[in-house]
Amino acid sequence: MDGPQLPGATVDAEDRIILHVDMDCFYASCERLREPELRGEPLVVGMGYEPGEGHGAVATASYEAREHGVESAQAIRQALDALPRAEDVGDDYDGVVGYYRPVDMEFYQSVAEEVKAILHDYAETVREVSIDEAYLDVTDRTGWDRVDGGDRTIAEGYGRHIKQQIGREVGVPASVGVAPNMSTAKIASDFDKPDGLTVVPPDDVTGFLDPLPVDEIHGVGPVTARELRELGIETAGDLADADPAPLVDRFGQRGRELYDRARGVDDREVTPTGEPKSLSRESAFTEATDEMDAKREQVRALAADVAARARSRGAMYRTIGIKVVTPPFDVNTRASSLPGPVDEPDLVESVALDLLEEFADEQVRKLGVRVSKLSFEEADQARLDGFEPADSPAGGDGMATPATDDAERVDRGRITDWIDADTGEASTEPGIEDRREGQSSLGEFE
Ligand code: TTP
Ligand code: MG
């Protein structure tokens, strides 16, 4: 695995392509979505923080705030010492000031769902490890082949594309690492933060890892790093060259794992996280529109796509819903529940179109269609109308196949999960923005 390759040796055909995404100063980036004037400013998001108060701890800080020594888990008071709050200093203060905001998990969760939805479009296998981090196995979607005989790989283009898609569609920055295994991909996504893209092809793994300080290996915290330094191990290369036996004596099985990671050896498979609770696809208009024909056309394409996706995953649904985003960012959701689980694409379309009628006169920025209350077990028995190709919208049932324009729009849409993680009942809930602004009008009918 390590060491120089034999002349003429080619990259192992088995080499996987693992992509790790970690959003940059995620909570702060979410706040900047709502308050674009905070872009480029030192911004601190506090857990247990209240405006004007000094209690709580830093959940995250923007990179501008980090330059002043503010970091996650620090007390807000300490952060305020390093970076006074804009409201607290007089007009004659000529130092740098910070902006402080309280944590709003619901909002961050909704942004994270949009990001994850994009990720699911770019890989069959996605492992979501935290609100702002996921691994994708993209082996079958891209390649390690070099482009034009240069250093760049096709996989690099793939990683760039995902990053750009998140930036364009959701508006938050991500850092991406691409490598032949999970631990190297994780290190790579962290390597050039923020807004980083680091690609480590199989034949560069050793060269990439060797010079890194040993604490950049995932799993090496400050305590382990200190102990390793006591053993004369400063870099990943030192660890890779070490005799593993004393490492195992000292750290147990973890010692062996860290030794392997330092050598770029990590056979862990990307295992997907749970079955989705709902499937949805949403798509934005280039500009808000009140044209009902355009809205209907969009909903038809989205409905066809969601239904096809549900069928390909063997999912039946009991609730069909829509999401309608009106300017500026008001999220409205409407849903209709059925007596029992079904797999009926034409019903998804007709219910979604019915629900849309309420918004006939509204300006709309974005539309979504969702199926929820999913069940997976019975799906086989419910496919009474035969098999459809997994990824094509259902045909032969009287529903129009989306025209090219629709198909393109659908490509920009994504599968997401609007369901409430705690209750599993999101379909009847108002959107996050609705809730925040107290507009919880709902037109749900059972
Ligand atoms: P991280 O990905 O660790 O941090 P980050 O996204 O803010 O910054 P980076 O650019 O370095 O990735 O964590 C994701 C979110 O989790 C973060 O925005 C806030 C939250 N968080 C806490 O609430 N407390 C913590 O101690 C940490 C580390 C994160
Ligand atoms: Mg992050």
mmCIF file of C-alpha atoms in Angstrom, residues 1-2 11-12 14-21 127 133-139 144 155 176-190 198-209 212 216-218 236 257-271:
data_model
loop_
_atom_site.group_PDB
_atom_site.id
_atom_site.type_symbol
_atom_site.label_atom_id
_atom_site.label_comp_id
_atom_site.label_asym_id
_atom_site.label_seq_id
_atom_site.Cartn_x
_atom_site.Cartn_y
_atom_site.Cartn_z
ATOM 1 C CA MET A 1 0.000 0.000 0.000
ATOM 2 C CA ASP A 2 2.679 2.462 0.968
ATOM 3 C CA VAL A 11 -3.734 2.274 -9.546
ATOM 4 C CA ASP A 12 -5.587 -0.679 -8.083
ATOM 5 C CA GLU A 14 -10.446 -1.609 -6.378
ATOM 6 C CA ASP A 15 -9.461 1.869 -5.204
ATOM 7 C CA ARG A 16 -12.427 3.568 -3.715
ATOM 8 C CA ILE A 17 -13.282 7.232 -3.924
ATOM 9 C CA ILE A 18 -14.496 8.630 -0.624
ATOM 10 C CA LEU A 19 -15.600 12.190 -0.261
ATOM 11 C CA HIS A 20 -15.863 13.951 3.099
ATOM 12 C CA VAL A 21 -17.803 17.187 3.441
ATOM 13 C CA ARG A 127 -23.062 8.590 6.004
ATOM 14 C CA GLU A 133 -20.473 16.590 8.194
ATOM 15 C CA ALA A 134 -20.915 13.536 5.978
ATOM 16 C CA TYR A 135 -19.004 10.852 4.107
ATOM 17 C CA LEU A 136 -19.986 9.862 0.563
ATOM 18 C CA ASP A 137 -18.829 6.803 -1.312
ATOM 19 C CA VAL A 138 -18.622 8.111 -4.867
ATOM 20 C CA THR A 139 -16.567 5.269 -6.343
ATOM 21 C CA TRP A 144 -9.175 8.654 -10.280
ATOM 22 C CA ALA A 155 -12.716 13.099 -8.865
ATOM 23 C CA VAL A 176 -14.424 18.894 0.759
ATOM 24 C CA GLY A 177 -11.798 16.186 0.944
ATOM 25 C CA VAL A 178 -11.541 13.365 -1.577
ATOM 26 C CA ALA A 179 -9.346 10.327 -0.958
ATOM 27 C CA PRO A 180 -9.352 6.532 -1.299
ATOM 28 C CA ASN A 181 -10.483 6.009 2.318
ATOM 29 C CA MET A 182 -12.496 7.657 5.067
ATOM 30 C CA SER A 183 -9.758 8.790 7.416
ATOM 31 C CA THR A 184 -7.664 10.382 4.661
ATOM 32 C CA ALA A 185 -10.774 12.062 3.204
ATOM 33 C CA LYS A 186 -11.569 13.517 6.630
ATOM 34 C CA ILE A 187 -8.054 14.889 7.040
ATOM 35 C CA ALA A 188 -8.227 16.262 3.498
ATOM 36 C CA SER A 189 -11.476 18.170 4.090
ATOM 37 C CA ASP A 190 -9.858 19.847 7.080
ATOM 38 C CA THR A 198 -8.251 18.840 -1.203
ATOM 39 C CA VAL A 199 -7.974 15.776 -3.388
ATOM 40 C CA VAL A 200 -5.597 12.959 -2.517
ATOM 41 C CA PRO A 201 -5.367 10.332 -5.269
ATOM 42 C CA PRO A 202 -4.271 6.832 -4.232
ATOM 43 C CA ASP A 203 -0.658 7.345 -5.301
ATOM 44 C CA ASP A 204 -0.398 10.610 -3.309
ATOM 45 C CA VAL A 205 -1.737 9.353 0.017
ATOM 46 C CA THR A 206 1.625 8.744 1.660
ATOM 47 C CA GLY A 207 3.092 11.977 0.346
ATOM 48 C CA PHE A 208 0.074 13.904 1.602
ATOM 49 C CA LEU A 209 -0.026 12.374 5.068
ATOM 50 C CA LEU A 212 1.212 16.428 8.687
ATOM 51 C CA GLU A 216 -4.282 16.041 12.346
ATOM 52 C CA ILE A 217 -4.993 12.336 12.220
ATOM 53 C CA HIS A 218 -8.608 11.804 13.135
ATOM 54 C CA ALA A 236 2.013 11.244 10.534
ATOM 55 C CA GLU A 257 -5.740 2.027 14.133
ATOM 56 C CA LEU A 258 -3.853 5.286 14.409
ATOM 57 C CA TYR A 259 -0.749 3.618 12.960
ATOM 58 C CA ASP A 260 -2.847 2.382 10.019
ATOM 59 C CA ARG A 261 -4.442 5.775 9.468
ATOM 60 C CA ALA A 262 -1.049 7.434 9.444
ATOM 61 C CA ARG A 263 -0.116 5.045 6.634
ATOM 62 C CA GLY A 264 -3.329 5.797 4.785
ATOM 63 C CA VAL A 265 -4.725 2.340 5.495
ATOM 64 C CA ASP A 266 -8.393 2.387 6.406
ATOM 65 C CA ASP A 267 -10.707 -0.335 5.126
ATOM 66 C CA ARG A 268 -13.864 0.966 6.746
ATOM 67 C CA GLU A 269 -16.800 1.014 4.383
ATOM 68 C CA VAL A 270 -19.033 4.044 4.223
ATOM 69 C CA THR A 271 -22.199 2.641 5.756
#
